Amino acid sequence: MPPPAPPTELVPSERVVVLLSCALSALGSGLLVATHALWPDLRSRARQLLLFLSLADLLSAASYFYGVLQDFEGPSWDCVLQGALSTFANTSSFFWTVAVALYLYLSIVRASRGPRDGRLLWAFHVVSWGVPLVITVAAVALKKIGYDASDVSVGWCWIDLQAEDRVLWMLLTGKLWEGLAYVALPVLYLLVRKHISRAGIGNTFQGGANCIMFVLCTRAVRARLCSLCRCCYSRPLAERPVPEAPASSKAGESQGPRRTPGEPPST
């Protein structure tokens, strides 16, 4: 087996940008999951699909963050594990992004509501989790995932550059589905008159983009978050003890000088 290729040198600013992007994506995905858990009345079918998309984005951001932080210098077991997790999560994220757009298209344009929603959700689960899982397991079993010397990534592991059919596996483990998603999303959203051509852009900021659209740009969620922040800010002030009034101002207490019992009043 030939020795591993020397790693491509990455400047510190590149790593900082990628790490910051991963952190923001994880924060945005976590906020989406939190709003889904806190407010049950906002749990529509579309937001339920968005929950699964957020979970995939959260796993994707975490795996990329670990890969960049670890700074792999050669093949290792954690390199393969990180590459497998990022491959599965990133591919699943593209499928769930298209699933959200397809559901909105069927619900608004085709008016496909009612009993078929349950079967449609199961179909989304089978495709969005099942297809990435099969591809990832096959790639790991055939030893296609491994050290890529940062030639096609920014520090994390993906497809082993020593594989002869590496281009094919790069397509199967992400780039093919990414390209199809970029074609399908604008078409579907234009059909429902909601152009969101910037949704899911970039491998490490899907969660942040979804948070901006479905949390910060949603009036009901934004209002509840603001109310929650105001409540947390004002609560410490409300819990402070009220200072007692001075003794001289209490009701029923004489304002004159005190005297002992039996002492004659002063003249």
XYZ file of C-alpha atoms in Angstrom:
267
model
C 0.000 0.000 0.000
C 1.461 3.409 -0.950
C 2.146 5.853 1.865
C -0.600 8.406 2.594
C -0.464 11.660 0.692
C 1.033 14.626 2.527
C -1.688 16.846 3.957
C -2.583 20.093 2.280
C -1.447 22.949 4.472
C -4.352 24.950 5.831
C -3.941 28.455 7.186
C -5.320 29.062 10.702
C -7.949 31.487 9.419
C -9.537 28.709 7.341
C -9.875 26.497 10.364
C -11.292 29.316 12.466
C -13.946 30.091 9.846
C -14.974 26.433 9.543
C -15.063 25.917 13.317
C -17.161 29.069 13.750
C -19.518 27.937 10.986
C -19.913 24.529 12.644
C -20.592 26.125 16.019
C -23.242 28.452 14.593
C -24.874 25.573 12.727
C -24.988 23.479 15.897
C -26.414 26.437 17.837
C -29.076 27.066 15.208
C -30.041 23.386 15.027
C -30.217 23.205 18.810
C -32.474 26.255 18.919
C -34.812 24.670 16.368
C -35.001 21.495 18.449
C -35.586 23.547 21.618
C -38.477 25.540 20.137
C -40.071 22.288 18.969
C -39.824 20.861 22.486
C -40.939 24.019 24.349
C -44.057 24.955 22.352
C -46.242 21.985 21.355
C -48.815 24.214 19.643
C -46.250 25.042 16.946
C -45.644 21.393 16.035
C -47.069 21.352 12.547
C -46.187 18.594 10.110
C -43.740 20.843 8.279
C -41.982 21.716 11.543
C -41.879 18.037 12.448
C -39.940 17.438 9.241
C -37.759 20.398 10.144
C -36.985 18.714 13.483
C -35.465 15.700 11.727
C -33.546 18.003 9.399
C -32.173 19.838 12.442
C -31.046 16.576 14.034
C -29.146 15.635 10.865
C -27.581 19.117 10.710
C -26.591 18.905 14.377
C -24.788 15.593 13.821
C -23.173 16.939 10.665
C -21.860 20.068 12.389
C -20.533 18.071 15.341
C -18.676 15.601 13.106
C -17.127 18.354 10.984
C -16.129 20.282 14.115
C -14.347 17.216 15.508
C -12.583 16.566 12.206
C -11.246 20.108 11.895
C -10.284 20.252 15.561
C -8.543 16.865 15.467
C -6.450 17.820 12.416
C -5.874 14.295 11.116
C -2.423 13.567 9.741
C -3.040 10.030 8.463
C -5.424 7.057 8.469
C -6.914 6.137 11.851
C -10.060 4.594 13.308
C -11.480 7.912 14.461
C -10.811 9.360 10.993
C -13.005 6.621 9.489
C -15.657 7.114 12.180
C -15.732 10.879 11.687
C -15.891 10.462 7.908
C -18.737 7.972 8.189
C -20.772 10.153 10.562
C -20.318 13.282 8.453
C -21.165 11.356 5.263
C -24.368 9.942 6.758
C -25.476 13.184 8.401
C -24.671 15.452 5.476
C -26.383 13.194 2.937
C -29.404 12.821 5.218
C -29.555 16.600 5.590
C -29.901 17.062 1.847
C -32.693 14.466 1.708
C -34.604 16.075 4.593
C -34.202 19.528 3.036
C -35.830 18.277 -0.162
C -38.473 16.463 1.930
C -39.509 19.741 3.611
C -39.770 21.480 0.242
C -41.679 18.567 -1.297
C -44.132 18.482 1.615
C -44.830 22.204 1.279
C -45.336 21.751 -2.448
C -47.777 18.853 -1.960
C -49.625 20.646 0.845
C -49.993 24.027 -0.852
C -49.947 23.418 -4.588
C -51.465 19.942 -4.696
C -53.505 20.341 -1.488
C -52.496 16.838 -0.396
C -53.583 16.922 3.228
C -55.283 14.417 5.477
C -54.798 10.669 5.950
C -51.940 10.397 3.464
C -49.710 12.598 5.636
C -48.791 9.627 7.825
C -47.720 7.450 4.918
C -45.822 10.351 3.385
C -43.916 10.879 6.636
C -42.943 7.211 6.732
C -41.718 7.464 3.143
C -39.602 10.471 4.071
C -38.084 8.519 6.979
C -37.253 5.509 4.809
C -35.603 7.619 2.117
C -33.936 10.318 4.230
C -32.458 7.952 6.831
C -32.333 4.687 4.888
C -30.558 5.743 1.686
C -27.720 7.626 3.481
C -27.311 4.694 5.895
C -26.989 2.146 3.060
C -24.489 4.344 1.201
C -22.409 4.966 4.329
C -22.335 1.301 5.390
C -21.308 0.289 1.879
C -18.561 2.923 1.788
C -17.170 1.805 5.149
C -17.390 -1.892 4.291
C -15.549 -1.350 1.014
C -12.976 0.865 2.792
C -13.738 3.933 0.699
C -13.922 6.343 3.648
C -10.639 7.456 5.136
C -7.878 10.037 5.071
C -8.141 12.565 2.239
C -5.167 14.782 3.174
C -7.482 17.818 3.221
C -7.332 17.943 -0.589
C -11.129 17.874 -0.907
C -12.040 19.051 2.596
C -10.923 21.479 5.271
C -9.394 19.138 7.806
C -11.995 16.400 8.142
C -11.933 12.877 6.667
C -14.086 11.809 3.752
C -13.268 9.610 0.743
C -9.860 7.934 0.749
C -7.775 9.477 -2.017
C -6.046 6.122 -2.546
C -9.280 4.583 -3.865
C -9.292 4.207 -7.645
C -13.017 4.962 -7.949
C -12.870 7.891 -5.502
C -14.746 10.243 -7.859
C -17.699 7.844 -8.021
C -17.833 7.557 -4.248
C -17.548 11.302 -3.827
C -20.688 11.581 -5.928
C -22.521 8.803 -4.066
C -21.605 10.077 -0.602
C -22.666 13.648 -1.061
C -21.990 15.589 -4.225
C -24.663 13.889 -6.346
C -27.400 14.479 -3.756
C -26.130 17.976 -3.077
C -26.403 18.861 -6.771
C -29.894 17.359 -7.052
C -30.994 19.290 -3.961
C -29.724 22.576 -5.398
C -31.772 21.922 -8.557
C -34.930 20.674 -6.838
C -35.174 23.272 -4.075
C -35.560 26.419 -6.203
C -38.059 24.660 -8.465
C -40.236 23.431 -5.590
C -40.149 26.688 -3.671
C -40.893 28.733 -6.767
C -43.956 26.561 -7.337
C -45.240 27.440 -3.865
C -44.223 31.089 -4.351
C -41.569 30.954 -1.647
C -38.141 31.344 -3.081
C -35.533 30.251 -0.549
C -32.629 29.531 -2.840
C -30.193 30.137 0.035
C -31.539 27.261 2.252
C -28.933 24.599 3.207
C -26.005 26.331 1.437
C -22.617 25.121 2.555
C -21.639 21.887 4.242
C -21.221 23.374 7.712
C -23.957 26.012 8.063
C -27.211 24.183 7.264
C -28.472 24.437 10.830
C -27.740 28.153 11.028
C -29.549 28.874 7.770
C -32.591 26.857 8.851
C -32.627 28.646 12.211
C -32.655 32.036 10.480
C -35.572 31.028 8.245
C -37.751 29.010 10.610
C -36.980 30.666 13.972
C -35.727 34.224 13.577
C -37.927 34.901 10.522
C -41.052 33.314 12.032
C -43.090 35.910 13.903
C -44.728 33.530 16.400
C -41.465 31.882 17.410
C -39.610 35.197 17.502
C -42.244 36.747 19.766
C -42.094 33.850 22.202
C -38.309 33.941 22.337
C -38.382 37.675 23.082
C -40.992 37.121 25.789
C -38.875 34.354 27.308
C -35.787 36.579 27.333
C -37.695 39.438 28.990
C -39.041 37.058 31.619
C -35.569 35.740 32.447
C -34.205 39.301 32.665
C -36.936 40.697 34.931
C -37.213 37.726 37.288
C -34.154 38.598 39.455
C -35.520 42.107 39.992
C -38.895 40.770 41.089
C -37.333 38.374 43.579
C -35.457 41.079 45.482
C -36.890 41.721 49.028
C -38.762 44.962 49.461
C -36.952 47.182 52.011
C -38.925 47.900 55.177
C -40.140 51.403 55.838
C -38.335 53.451 58.529
C -39.724 53.159 62.007
C -40.710 56.821 62.058
C -43.070 56.365 59.067
C -45.052 53.307 60.285
C -48.781 53.844 60.649
C -50.062 54.410 64.166
C -46.645 55.254 65.547
C -46.208 58.579 67.327
C -43.969 61.084 65.606
C -43.020 62.701 68.940
C -40.169 61.802 71.303
C -40.393 58.496 73.148
C -40.965 58.444 76.964
C -41.118 55.699 79.523
C -44.400 54.734 81.264
C -45.229 56.946 84.229
C -43.015 59.769 83.039
C -44.877 63.111 82.996
C -45.180 64.787 79.660
C -42.636 67.468 78.977
C -43.858 71.016 78.994
